[in-house]
PDB file of C-alpha atoms in Angstrom:
ATOM      1  CA  MET A   1      62.597 114.789 120.826  1.00 46.00           C
ATOM      2  CA  ILE A   2      64.707 117.080 118.715  1.00 53.00           C
ATOM      3  CA  VAL A   3      63.007 118.240 115.483  1.00 61.00           C
ATOM      4  CA  LYS A   4      65.518 118.910 112.714  1.00 80.00           C
ATOM      5  CA  ASN A   5      65.227 121.836 110.456  1.00 92.00           C
ATOM      6  CA  PRO A   6      64.374 120.371 107.020  1.00 93.00           C
ATOM      7  CA  HIS A   7      66.506 122.890 105.173  1.00 95.00           C
ATOM      8  CA  LEU A   8      69.590 122.222 107.281  1.00 96.00           C
ATOM      9  CA  GLU A   9      68.933 118.471 107.074  1.00 96.00           C
ATOM     10  CA  GLU A  10      68.805 118.715 103.232  1.00 96.00           C
ATOM     11  CA  LEU A  11      71.883 120.963 103.270  1.00 97.00           C
ATOM     12  CA  GLY A  12      73.840 118.361 105.245  1.00 97.00           C
ATOM     13  CA  GLN A  13      72.771 115.561 102.990  1.00 97.00           C
ATOM     14  CA  PHE A  14      73.629 117.551  99.895  1.00 97.00           C
ATOM     15  CA  LEU A  15      77.156 118.366 101.199  1.00 97.00           C
ATOM     16  CA  LYS A  16      77.641 114.692 102.048  1.00 96.00           C
ATOM     17  CA  ALA A  17      76.678 113.688  98.475  1.00 96.00           C
ATOM     18  CA  ARG A  18      79.128 116.135  97.028  1.00 96.00           C
ATOM     19  CA  ARG A  19      81.856 115.048  99.437  1.00 95.00           C
ATOM     20  CA  SER A  20      81.505 111.453  98.286  1.00 94.00           C
ATOM     21  CA  GLU A  21      82.143 112.508  94.683  1.00 93.00           C
ATOM     22  CA  LEU A  22      85.610 113.969  95.282  1.00 91.00           C
ATOM     23  CA  ASN A  23      88.972 112.336  95.850  1.00 86.00           C
ATOM     24  CA  PRO A  24      91.927 113.601  97.945  1.00 86.00           C
ATOM     25  CA  ALA A  25      93.764 114.386  94.759  1.00 83.00           C
ATOM     26  CA  ASP A  26      91.045 116.948  93.868  1.00 79.00           C
ATOM     27  CA  LEU A  27      92.185 118.916  96.914  1.00 79.00           C
ATOM     28  CA  GLY A  28      95.911 118.302  96.309  1.00 80.00           C
ATOM     29  CA  LEU A  29      96.066 115.763  99.169  1.00 78.00           C
ATOM     30  CA  PRO A  30      98.051 112.540  99.120  1.00 76.00           C
ATOM     31  CA  PRO A  31      95.884 109.454  98.410  1.00 68.00           C
ATOM     32  CA  GLY A  32      97.053 107.668 101.565  1.00 60.00           C
ATOM     33  CA  GLU A  33      97.977 104.037 101.967  1.00 55.00           C
ATOM     34  CA  PRO A  34      95.889 101.502  99.994  1.00 51.00           C
ATOM     35  CA  GLY A  35      93.066 100.081 102.030  1.00 53.00           C
ATOM     36  CA  THR A  36      93.197 102.757 104.710  1.00 56.00           C
ATOM     37  CA  ARG A  37      90.201 104.796 103.476  1.00 55.00           C
ATOM     38  CA  ARG A  38      86.865 103.594 104.813  1.00 56.00           C
ATOM     39  CA  VAL A  39      84.551 105.881 102.888  1.00 66.00           C
ATOM     40  CA  ALA A  40      84.147 106.858  99.266  1.00 71.00           C
ATOM     41  CA  GLY A  41      85.288 110.331  98.444  1.00 87.00           C
ATOM     42  CA  LEU A  42      86.676 112.803 101.008  1.00 92.00           C
ATOM     43  CA  ARG A  43      86.654 112.364 104.772  1.00 92.00           C
ATOM     44  CA  ARG A  44      84.858 114.985 106.880  1.00 94.00           C
ATOM     45  CA  GLU A  45      88.171 116.044 108.395  1.00 93.00           C
ATOM     46  CA  GLU A  46      89.595 116.742 104.933  1.00 93.00           C
ATOM     47  CA  VAL A  47      86.652 118.950 104.069  1.00 95.00           C
ATOM     48  CA  ALA A  48      86.973 120.701 107.364  1.00 96.00           C
ATOM     49  CA  ALA A  49      90.666 121.316 106.911  1.00 94.00           C
ATOM     50  CA  GLY A  50      90.050 122.635 103.434  1.00 93.00           C
ATOM     51  CA  ALA A  51      87.437 125.079 104.724  1.00 95.00           C
ATOM     52  CA  ALA A  52      89.597 126.045 107.715  1.00 96.00           C
ATOM     53  CA  ILE A  53      87.026 124.968 110.338  1.00 96.00           C
ATOM     54  CA  SER A  54      87.053 122.296 113.006  1.00 96.00           C
ATOM     55  CA  GLN A  55      85.982 118.761 112.178  1.00 96.00           C
ATOM     56  CA  ASP A  56      83.294 118.925 114.846  1.00 96.00           C
ATOM     57  CA  TYR A  57      81.876 122.178 113.341  1.00 96.00           C
ATOM     58  CA  TYR A  58      81.655 120.591 109.867  1.00 97.00           C
ATOM     59  CA  THR A  59      80.233 117.350 111.257  1.00 97.00           C
ATOM     60  CA  ARG A  60      77.380 119.222 112.882  1.00 96.00           C
ATOM     61  CA  ILE A  61      76.721 121.061 109.612  1.00 97.00           C
ATOM     62  CA  GLU A  62      76.572 117.828 107.695  1.00 96.00           C
ATOM     63  CA  GLN A  63      74.317 116.253 110.303  1.00 95.00           C
ATOM     64  CA  GLY A  64      71.835 119.136 109.954  1.00 94.00           C
ATOM     65  CA  ARG A  65      72.407 120.413 113.493  1.00 92.00           C
ATOM     66  CA  LEU A  66      74.094 123.684 112.735  1.00 92.00           C
ATOM     67  CA  ALA A  67      73.516 126.592 110.252  1.00 92.00           C
ATOM     68  CA  PRO A  68      76.847 127.680 108.756  1.00 94.00           C
ATOM     69  CA  SER A  69      77.686 131.322 108.520  1.00 94.00           C
ATOM     70  CA  GLU A  70      77.923 132.729 105.016  1.00 95.00           C
ATOM     71  CA  PRO A  71      81.798 132.833 105.012  1.00 96.00           C
ATOM     72  CA  VAL A  72      81.898 129.227 106.258  1.00 97.00           C
ATOM     73  CA  LEU A  73      79.433 128.090 103.630  1.00 97.00           C
ATOM     74  CA  GLN A  74      81.456 129.755 100.907  1.00 97.00           C
ATOM     75  CA  ALA A  75      84.631 128.125 102.206  1.00 97.00           C
ATOM     76  CA  ILE A  76      82.873 124.684 102.137  1.00 97.00           C
ATOM     77  CA  ALA A  77      81.510 125.332  98.699  1.00 97.00           C
ATOM     78  CA  HIS A  78      84.988 126.172  97.443  1.00 96.00           C
ATOM     79  CA  THR A  79      86.476 123.109  99.052  1.00 96.00           C
ATOM     80  CA  LEU A  80      83.854 120.779  97.540  1.00 97.00           C
ATOM     81  CA  ARG A  81      84.265 122.396  94.117  1.00 96.00           C
ATOM     82  CA  LEU A  82      80.530 123.277  93.916  1.00 97.00           C
ATOM     83  CA  THR A  83      79.272 124.483  90.550  1.00 97.00           C
ATOM     84  CA  PRO A  84      77.409 127.819  90.364  1.00 97.00           C
ATOM     85  CA  ASP A  85      74.044 125.995  90.354  1.00 97.00           C
ATOM     86  CA  GLN A  86      75.079 123.954  93.345  1.00 97.00           C
ATOM     87  CA  ARG A  87      76.141 127.125  95.174  1.00 97.00           C
ATOM     88  CA  VAL A  88      72.761 128.699  94.517  1.00 97.00           C
ATOM     89  CA  TYR A  89      71.096 125.569  95.999  1.00 97.00           C
ATOM     90  CA  VAL A  90      73.133 125.456  99.204  1.00 97.00           C
ATOM     91  CA  GLU A  91      72.872 129.240  99.699  1.00 96.00           C
ATOM     92  CA  GLY A  92      69.085 129.011  99.262  1.00 95.00           C
ATOM     93  CA  LEU A  93      68.839 126.185 101.832  1.00 96.00           C
ATOM     94  CA  ALA A  94      70.938 128.144 104.322  1.00 94.00           C
ATOM     95  CA  GLN A  95      68.800 131.272 103.867  1.00 92.00           C
ATOM     96  CA  GLN A  96      65.510 129.399 104.149  1.00 91.00           C
ATOM     97  CA  ALA A  97      66.707 127.686 107.343  1.00 87.00           C
ATOM     98  CA  ASP A  98      66.380 131.068 109.118  1.00 79.00           C
ATOM     99  CA  ARG A  99      62.600 131.127 108.475  1.00 73.00           C
ATOM    100  CA  ARG A 100      60.372 129.987 111.296  1.00 60.00           C
ATOM    101  CA  THR A 101      58.049 128.185 108.815  1.00 56.00           C
ATOM    102  CA  SER A 102      58.525 127.025 105.245  1.00 53.00           C
ATOM    103  CA  PRO A 103      56.561 129.011 102.640  1.00 56.00           C
ATOM    104  CA  GLN A 104      53.267 127.356 101.671  1.00 60.00           C
ATOM    105  CA  ARG A 105      52.341 128.833  98.298  1.00 63.00           C
ATOM    106  CA  ARG A 106      49.295 127.367  96.662  1.00 69.00           C
ATOM    107  CA  PRO A 107      49.595 126.991  92.888  1.00 70.00           C
ATOM    108  CA  LYS A 108      47.978 129.850  90.975  1.00 78.00           C
ATOM    109  CA  PRO A 109      45.957 129.329  87.787  1.00 84.00           C
ATOM    110  CA  VAL A 110      47.322 130.768  84.632  1.00 90.00           C
ATOM    111  CA  ARG A 111      45.790 134.124  83.722  1.00 90.00           C
ATOM    112  CA  PRO A 112      43.350 133.903  80.805  1.00 92.00           C
ATOM    113  CA  GLN A 113      45.426 136.566  79.005  1.00 92.00           C
ATOM    114  CA  ILE A 114      48.461 134.208  79.106  1.00 92.00           C
ATOM    115  CA  GLN A 115      46.385 131.397  77.614  1.00 93.00           C
ATOM    116  CA  ARG A 116      45.163 133.751  74.903  1.00 94.00           C
ATOM    117  CA  LEU A 117      48.774 134.608  74.107  1.00 93.00           C
ATOM    118  CA  LEU A 118      49.601 130.857  73.834  1.00 94.00           C
ATOM    119  CA  ASP A 119      46.707 130.299  71.434  1.00 92.00           C
ATOM    120  CA  GLN A 120      47.864 133.197  69.225  1.00 93.00           C
ATOM    121  CA  LEU A 121      51.341 131.625  68.920  1.00 93.00           C
ATOM    122  CA  THR A 122      50.190 129.349  66.084  1.00 91.00           C
ATOM    123  CA  ASP A 123      53.631 128.692  64.633  1.00 91.00           C
ATOM    124  CA  VAL A 124      55.540 128.234  67.892  1.00 94.00           C
ATOM    125  CA  PRO A 125      55.003 125.382  70.396  1.00 96.00           C
ATOM    126  CA  ALA A 126      54.606 127.040  73.793  1.00 96.00           C
ATOM    127  CA  PHE A 127      53.483 126.100  77.292  1.00 95.00           C
ATOM    128  CA  VAL A 128      53.538 127.401  80.867  1.00 96.00           C
ATOM    129  CA  VAL A 129      55.215 125.369  83.573  1.00 95.00           C
ATOM    130  CA  GLY A 130      54.656 125.924  87.275  1.00 93.00           C
ATOM    131  CA  LYS A 131      56.105 124.761  90.575  1.00 92.00           C
ATOM    132  CA  TYR A 132      57.624 121.268  90.418  1.00 95.00           C
ATOM    133  CA  LEU A 133      57.300 121.297  86.678  1.00 95.00           C
ATOM    134  CA  ASP A 134      53.504 121.092  86.590  1.00 95.00           C
ATOM    135  CA  ILE A 135      52.259 121.862  83.037  1.00 95.00           C
ATOM    136  CA  LEU A 136      49.659 124.516  83.592  1.00 95.00           C
ATOM    137  CA  ALA A 137      48.796 125.732  80.096  1.00 95.00           C
ATOM    138  CA  TRP A 138      49.796 125.027  76.482  1.00 95.00           C
ATOM    139  CA  ASN A 139      48.919 125.767  72.924  1.00 95.00           C
ATOM    140  CA  PRO A 140      47.686 123.200  70.280  1.00 93.00           C
ATOM    141  CA  LEU A 141      51.052 123.025  68.512  1.00 94.00           C
ATOM    142  CA  ALA A 142      52.828 122.067  71.756  1.00 94.00           C
ATOM    143  CA  ALA A 143      50.343 119.270  72.325  1.00 92.00           C
ATOM    144  CA  ALA A 144      50.654 118.090  68.754  1.00 92.00           C
ATOM    145  CA  LEU A 145      54.396 118.055  68.885  1.00 91.00           C
ATOM    146  CA  LEU A 146      54.799 116.112  72.086  1.00 86.00           C
ATOM    147  CA  ILE A 147      51.870 114.640  73.979  1.00 85.00           C
ATOM    148  CA  ASP A 148      48.226 115.860  73.923  1.00 84.00           C
ATOM    149  CA  VAL A 149      47.958 116.978  77.597  1.00 89.00           C
ATOM    150  CA  ASP A 150      44.287 117.847  76.945  1.00 88.00           C
ATOM    151  CA  LYS A 151      43.606 114.167  77.254  1.00 89.00           C
ATOM    152  CA  MET A 152      45.457 113.804  80.543  1.00 91.00           C
ATOM    153  CA  ALA A 153      43.988 114.160  84.070  1.00 91.00           C
ATOM    154  CA  PRO A 154      45.180 117.366  85.792  1.00 89.00           C
ATOM    155  CA  HIS A 155      47.373 115.532  88.303  1.00 88.00           C
ATOM    156  CA  GLU A 156      49.144 113.769  85.445  1.00 92.00           C
ATOM    157  CA  ARG A 157      50.186 117.003  83.808  1.00 94.00           C
ATOM    158  CA  ASN A 158      53.662 117.144  85.292  1.00 96.00           C
ATOM    159  CA  TYR A 159      56.750 117.047  83.117  1.00 96.00           C
ATOM    160  CA  VAL A 160      58.830 114.847  85.506  1.00 97.00           C
ATOM    161  CA  ARG A 161      55.938 112.467  86.055  1.00 97.00           C
ATOM    162  CA  MET A 162      55.448 112.147  82.310  1.00 95.00           C
ATOM    163  CA  MET A 163      59.212 111.426  81.797  1.00 96.00           C
ATOM    164  CA  PHE A 164      59.045 108.445  84.102  1.00 97.00           C
ATOM    165  CA  THR A 165      55.515 107.057  83.764  1.00 95.00           C
ATOM    166  CA  ASP A 166      54.551 107.630  80.109  1.00 93.00           C
ATOM    167  CA  PRO A 167      56.356 105.126  77.875  1.00 91.00           C
ATOM    168  CA  ARG A 168      55.945 107.436  74.890  1.00 90.00           C
ATOM    169  CA  MET A 169      58.538 109.839  76.323  1.00 92.00           C
ATOM    170  CA  LYS A 170      61.332 107.416  75.620  1.00 91.00           C
ATOM    171  CA  ASP A 171      60.349 107.377  72.008  1.00 90.00           C
ATOM    172  CA  TYR A 172      60.040 111.103  71.717  1.00 91.00           C
ATOM    173  CA  TYR A 173      63.433 112.111  72.998  1.00 90.00           C
ATOM    174  CA  GLU A 174      66.660 111.270  71.201  1.00 83.00           C
ATOM    175  CA  ASP A 175      68.487 111.094  74.545  1.00 90.00           C
ATOM    176  CA  TRP A 176      65.820 110.182  77.015  1.00 94.00           C
ATOM    177  CA  GLU A 177      68.247 109.402  79.856  1.00 95.00           C
ATOM    178  CA  SER A 178      69.921 112.797  79.718  1.00 94.00           C
ATOM    179  CA  MET A 179      66.530 114.527  79.559  1.00 94.00           C
ATOM    180  CA  ALA A 180      65.228 112.460  82.454  1.00 96.00           C
ATOM    181  CA  ARG A 181      68.291 113.126  84.626  1.00 97.00           C
ATOM    182  CA  THR A 182      67.985 116.826  83.942  1.00 96.00           C
ATOM    183  CA  SER A 183      64.284 116.842  84.894  1.00 96.00           C
ATOM    184  CA  VAL A 184      65.119 115.271  88.221  1.00 98.00           C
ATOM    185  CA  ALA A 185      67.892 117.838  88.848  1.00 98.00           C
ATOM    186  CA  LEU A 186      65.448 120.645  87.989  1.00 97.00           C
ATOM    187  CA  LEU A 187      62.875 119.216  90.411  1.00 97.00           C
ATOM    188  CA  ARG A 188      65.521 118.997  93.190  1.00 97.00           C
ATOM    189  CA  MET A 189      66.530 122.624  92.588  1.00 96.00           C
ATOM    190  CA  GLN A 190      62.855 123.694  93.028  1.00 93.00           C
ATOM    191  CA  ALA A 191      62.747 121.964  96.369  1.00 91.00           C
ATOM    192  CA  VAL A 192      65.027 124.523  97.946  1.00 93.00           C
ATOM    193  CA  ASP A 193      62.075 126.559  99.294  1.00 90.00           C
ATOM    194  CA  ASN A 194      60.374 123.717 101.094  1.00 91.00           C
ATOM    195  CA  PRO A 195      62.063 120.252 100.997  1.00 93.00           C
ATOM    196  CA  THR A 196      59.122 118.712 102.889  1.00 92.00           C
ATOM    197  CA  ASP A 197      56.330 120.292 100.816  1.00 93.00           C
ATOM    198  CA  PRO A 198      53.489 117.647 100.712  1.00 93.00           C
ATOM    199  CA  ARG A 199      53.019 118.231  96.991  1.00 92.00           C
ATOM    200  CA  LEU A 200      56.714 117.513  96.384  1.00 95.00           C
ATOM    201  CA  THR A 201      56.939 114.561  98.707  1.00 96.00           C
ATOM    202  CA  ALA A 202      53.863 112.994  97.116  1.00 96.00           C
ATOM    203  CA  LEU A 203      55.353 113.245  93.668  1.00 96.00           C
ATOM    204  CA  VAL A 204      58.765 112.035  94.753  1.00 97.00           C
ATOM    205  CA  GLY A 205      57.214 109.133  96.642  1.00 97.00           C
ATOM    206  CA  GLU A 206      55.109 108.040  93.656  1.00 97.00           C
ATOM    207  CA  LEU A 207      57.961 108.120  91.197  1.00 97.00           C
ATOM    208  CA  SER A 208      60.436 106.509  93.665  1.00 97.00           C
ATOM    209  CA  LEU A 209      58.120 103.529  93.937  1.00 97.00           C
ATOM    210  CA  SER A 210      57.439 103.257  90.252  1.00 95.00           C
ATOM    211  CA  SER A 211      60.908 103.937  88.789  1.00 96.00           C
ATOM    212  CA  PRO A 212      64.269 102.647  90.056  1.00 96.00           C
ATOM    213  CA  GLN A 213      66.025 105.183  87.851  1.00 97.00           C
ATOM    214  CA  PHE A 214      64.129 108.064  89.376  1.00 98.00           C
ATOM    215  CA  ARG A 215      64.865 106.773  92.868  1.00 97.00           C
ATOM    216  CA  ARG A 216      68.560 106.551  92.128  1.00 97.00           C
ATOM    217  CA  TRP A 217      68.895 109.915  90.478  1.00 98.00           C
ATOM    218  CA  TRP A 218      66.890 111.640  93.171  1.00 98.00           C
ATOM    219  CA  ALA A 219      69.086 110.161  95.841  1.00 96.00           C
ATOM    220  CA  ALA A 220      72.131 111.550  94.032  1.00 96.00           C
ATOM    221  CA  ARG A 221      70.975 115.070  94.822  1.00 96.00           C
ATOM    222  CA  ASN A 222      72.031 116.746  91.611  1.00 97.00           C
ATOM    223  CA  VAL A 223      70.691 120.203  90.868  1.00 97.00           C
ATOM    224  CA  THR A 224      70.516 122.444  87.810  1.00 96.00           C
ATOM    225  CA  ARG A 225      68.901 125.495  86.404  1.00 92.00           C
ATOM    226  CA  GLN A 226      68.109 125.929  82.760  1.00 89.00           C
ATOM    227  CA  GLU A 227      66.740 128.955  80.844  1.00 90.00           C
ATOM    228  CA  PHE A 228      67.547 127.948  77.242  1.00 93.00           C
ATOM    229  CA  GLY A 229      68.892 125.037  75.213  1.00 93.00           C
ATOM    230  CA  THR A 230      68.459 122.726  72.264  1.00 93.00           C
ATOM    231  CA  LYS A 231      66.742 119.368  72.122  1.00 92.00           C
ATOM    232  CA  THR A 232      65.812 116.773  69.502  1.00 93.00           C
ATOM    233  CA  ILE A 233      62.325 115.348  69.419  1.00 92.00           C
ATOM    234  CA  ARG A 234      61.258 112.276  67.445  1.00 93.00           C
ATOM    235  CA  HIS A 235      57.792 112.877  66.151  1.00 92.00           C
ATOM    236  CA  PRO A 236      55.926 109.677  65.099  1.00 90.00           C
ATOM    237  CA  GLU A 237      54.915 111.108  61.685  1.00 92.00           C
ATOM    238  CA  LEU A 238      57.445 113.905  60.969  1.00 94.00           C
ATOM    239  CA  GLY A 239      60.618 112.310  62.232  1.00 94.00           C
ATOM    240  CA  ASP A 240      63.343 114.147  64.151  1.00 95.00           C
ATOM    241  CA  LEU A 241      62.866 117.869  64.930  1.00 95.00           C
ATOM    242  CA  THR A 242      65.708 119.775  66.566  1.00 95.00           C
ATOM    243  CA  VAL A 243      64.324 122.822  68.360  1.00 95.00           C
ATOM    244  CA  ASP A 244      65.826 125.697  70.395  1.00 96.00           C
ATOM    245  CA  TRP A 245      63.940 126.409  73.582  1.00 95.00           C
ATOM    246  CA  ASP A 246      63.819 129.477  75.787  1.00 95.00           C
ATOM    247  CA  SER A 247      62.193 129.959  79.118  1.00 94.00           C
ATOM    248  CA  PHE A 248      60.866 133.300  80.516  1.00 93.00           C
ATOM    249  CA  HIS A 249      59.669 133.809  84.111  1.00 89.00           C
ATOM    250  CA  TRP A 250      56.412 135.697  84.671  1.00 84.00           C
ATOM    251  CA  ALA A 251      56.934 138.585  87.120  1.00 80.00           C
ATOM    252  CA  GLY A 252      53.433 138.066  88.540  1.00 81.00           C
ATOM    253  CA  ASP A 253      54.271 134.619  89.864  1.00 85.00           C
ATOM    254  CA  PRO A 254      57.826 133.490  90.300  1.00 84.00           C
ATOM    255  CA  ASP A 255      56.774 129.812  90.161  1.00 89.00           C
ATOM    256  CA  GLN A 256      55.440 130.150  86.564  1.00 92.00           C
ATOM    257  CA  HIS A 257      57.526 130.429  83.416  1.00 93.00           C
ATOM    258  CA  LEU A 258      56.719 130.430  79.701  1.00 94.00           C
ATOM    259  CA  THR A 259      58.683 127.994  77.522  1.00 95.00           C
ATOM    260  CA  MET A 260      58.789 128.386  73.778  1.00 96.00           C
ATOM    261  CA  TRP A 261      60.355 126.056  71.171  1.00 96.00           C
ATOM    262  CA  SER A 262      61.552 127.485  67.864  1.00 95.00           C
ATOM    263  CA  ALA A 263      63.608 126.591  64.772  1.00 96.00           C
ATOM    264  CA  GLU A 264      65.765 128.563  62.394  1.00 94.00           C
ATOM    265  CA  PRO A 265      63.643 129.782  59.409  1.00 94.00           C
ATOM    266  CA  GLY A 266      64.281 127.613  56.384  1.00 94.00           C
ATOM    267  CA  SER A 267      65.626 124.735  58.458  1.00 96.00           C
ATOM    268  CA  PRO A 268      64.070 121.210  58.106  1.00 96.00           C
ATOM    269  CA  THR A 269      62.607 121.554  61.638  1.00 96.00           C
ATOM    270  CA  HIS A 270      61.051 124.927  60.754  1.00 96.00           C
ATOM    271  CA  ASP A 271      59.399 123.371  57.717  1.00 96.00           C
ATOM    272  CA  LYS A 272      58.120 120.504  59.776  1.00 95.00           C
ATOM    273  CA  LEU A 273      56.648 122.777  62.418  1.00 95.00           C
ATOM    274  CA  ARG A 274      54.762 124.573  59.655  1.00 94.00           C
ATOM    275  CA  ILE A 275      53.455 121.230  58.361  1.00 94.00           C
ATOM    276  CA  LEU A 276      52.372 120.267  61.867  1.00 94.00           C
ATOM    277  CA  ALA A 277      50.643 123.612  62.344  1.00 93.00           C
ATOM    278  CA  SER A 278      48.760 123.123  59.107  1.00 92.00           C
ATOM    279  CA  TRP A 279      47.303 119.922  60.484  1.00 89.00           C
ATOM    280  CA  ILE A 280      45.746 121.737  63.466  1.00 85.00           C
ATOM    281  CA  LYS A 281      42.397 123.353  63.113  1.00 63.00           C
ATOM    282  CA  ALA A 282      42.105 126.978  64.145  1.00 47.00           C
ATOM    283  CA  PRO A 283      41.672 126.847  67.919  1.00 49.00           C
ATOM    284  CA  SER A 284      38.502 128.072  69.544  1.00 43.00           C
ATOM    285  CA  PRO A 285      38.652 130.292  72.642  1.00 43.00           C
ATOM    286  CA  SER A 286      40.485 128.051  75.065  1.00 45.00           C
ATOM    287  CA  THR A 287      39.531 126.796  78.481  1.00 41.00           C
ATOM    288  CA  ARG A 288      42.380 124.335  78.588  1.00 47.00           C
ATOM    289  CA  GLY A 289      44.780 123.519  81.360  1.00 49.00           C
ATOM    290  CA  ALA A 290      45.070 125.318  84.622  1.00 44.00           C
ATOM    291  CA  THR A 291      42.948 128.306  83.387  1.00 42.00           C
ATOM    292  CA  THR A 292      40.049 126.467  85.044  1.00 38.00           C
ATOM    293  CA  GLU A 293      41.784 123.737  87.011  1.00 42.00           C
ATOM    294  CA  LYS A 294      44.481 123.754  89.577  1.00 40.00           C
ATOM    295  CA  PRO A 295      47.084 120.962  89.863  1.00 40.00           C
ATOM    296  CA  GLU A 296      46.158 118.464  92.504  1.00 41.00           C
ATOM    297  CA  PRO A 297      48.404 118.423  95.566  1.00 38.00           C
TER     298      PRO A 297
END
């Protein structure tokens, strides 16, 4: 029995998904006679020709049976018109395929000093997100603005899971579908280290069974990276708040990053955040989140 390399298998499936999205015209090729094409998108031989490799060589890559060299992978990426984020993903998969075993990093708790910093940010909603978008720590303003994660079980504190299982999320976001699609693409990007991680497969399995939308978007194999942006939140009492968000990675743990939401001083959203903060009692020394609990696998 041949055991496939999970990184090469995911690489092949990802390339296949991208191939199906392109048309011959995208490569400057003639469309061919009507009714002669049996597959959506490009044929394997068309990708192979564009990358200047044999069809058999490309077929084995797409089937997960062969690790492409870096020049070949770059040629394929160019032919398939991969975006910068997509290139990062395929390059990561190819690099990880050389490892004998996939990394098995257990989630680390958030350092108490980080939670103290969160608590001291009384006018800025802030939280720490870990691997697979687990919500590890937060401040009271973040919980008051979105959903009070203090009241959730540890295994429920996952941003993607909340997007698809908590009906309140559709009311909170102005464009829930766009936000949900992005969360799936972020989760797929984080799978590059270990596509068969039991924690990941359990989450994907749960959401695939409970949400047809998640199942469809996960199968599409879209990926993205985000470090800043703007989003609109519909608070049940304060109405719409448009916040800018920025994400900062912690050097001590590459899987953890701090996200803060802010608004321009004097803006309606800034005033609403100040009102929301005034409703929150001064926080006591915190033991919330993953300072004492680790996310369940």
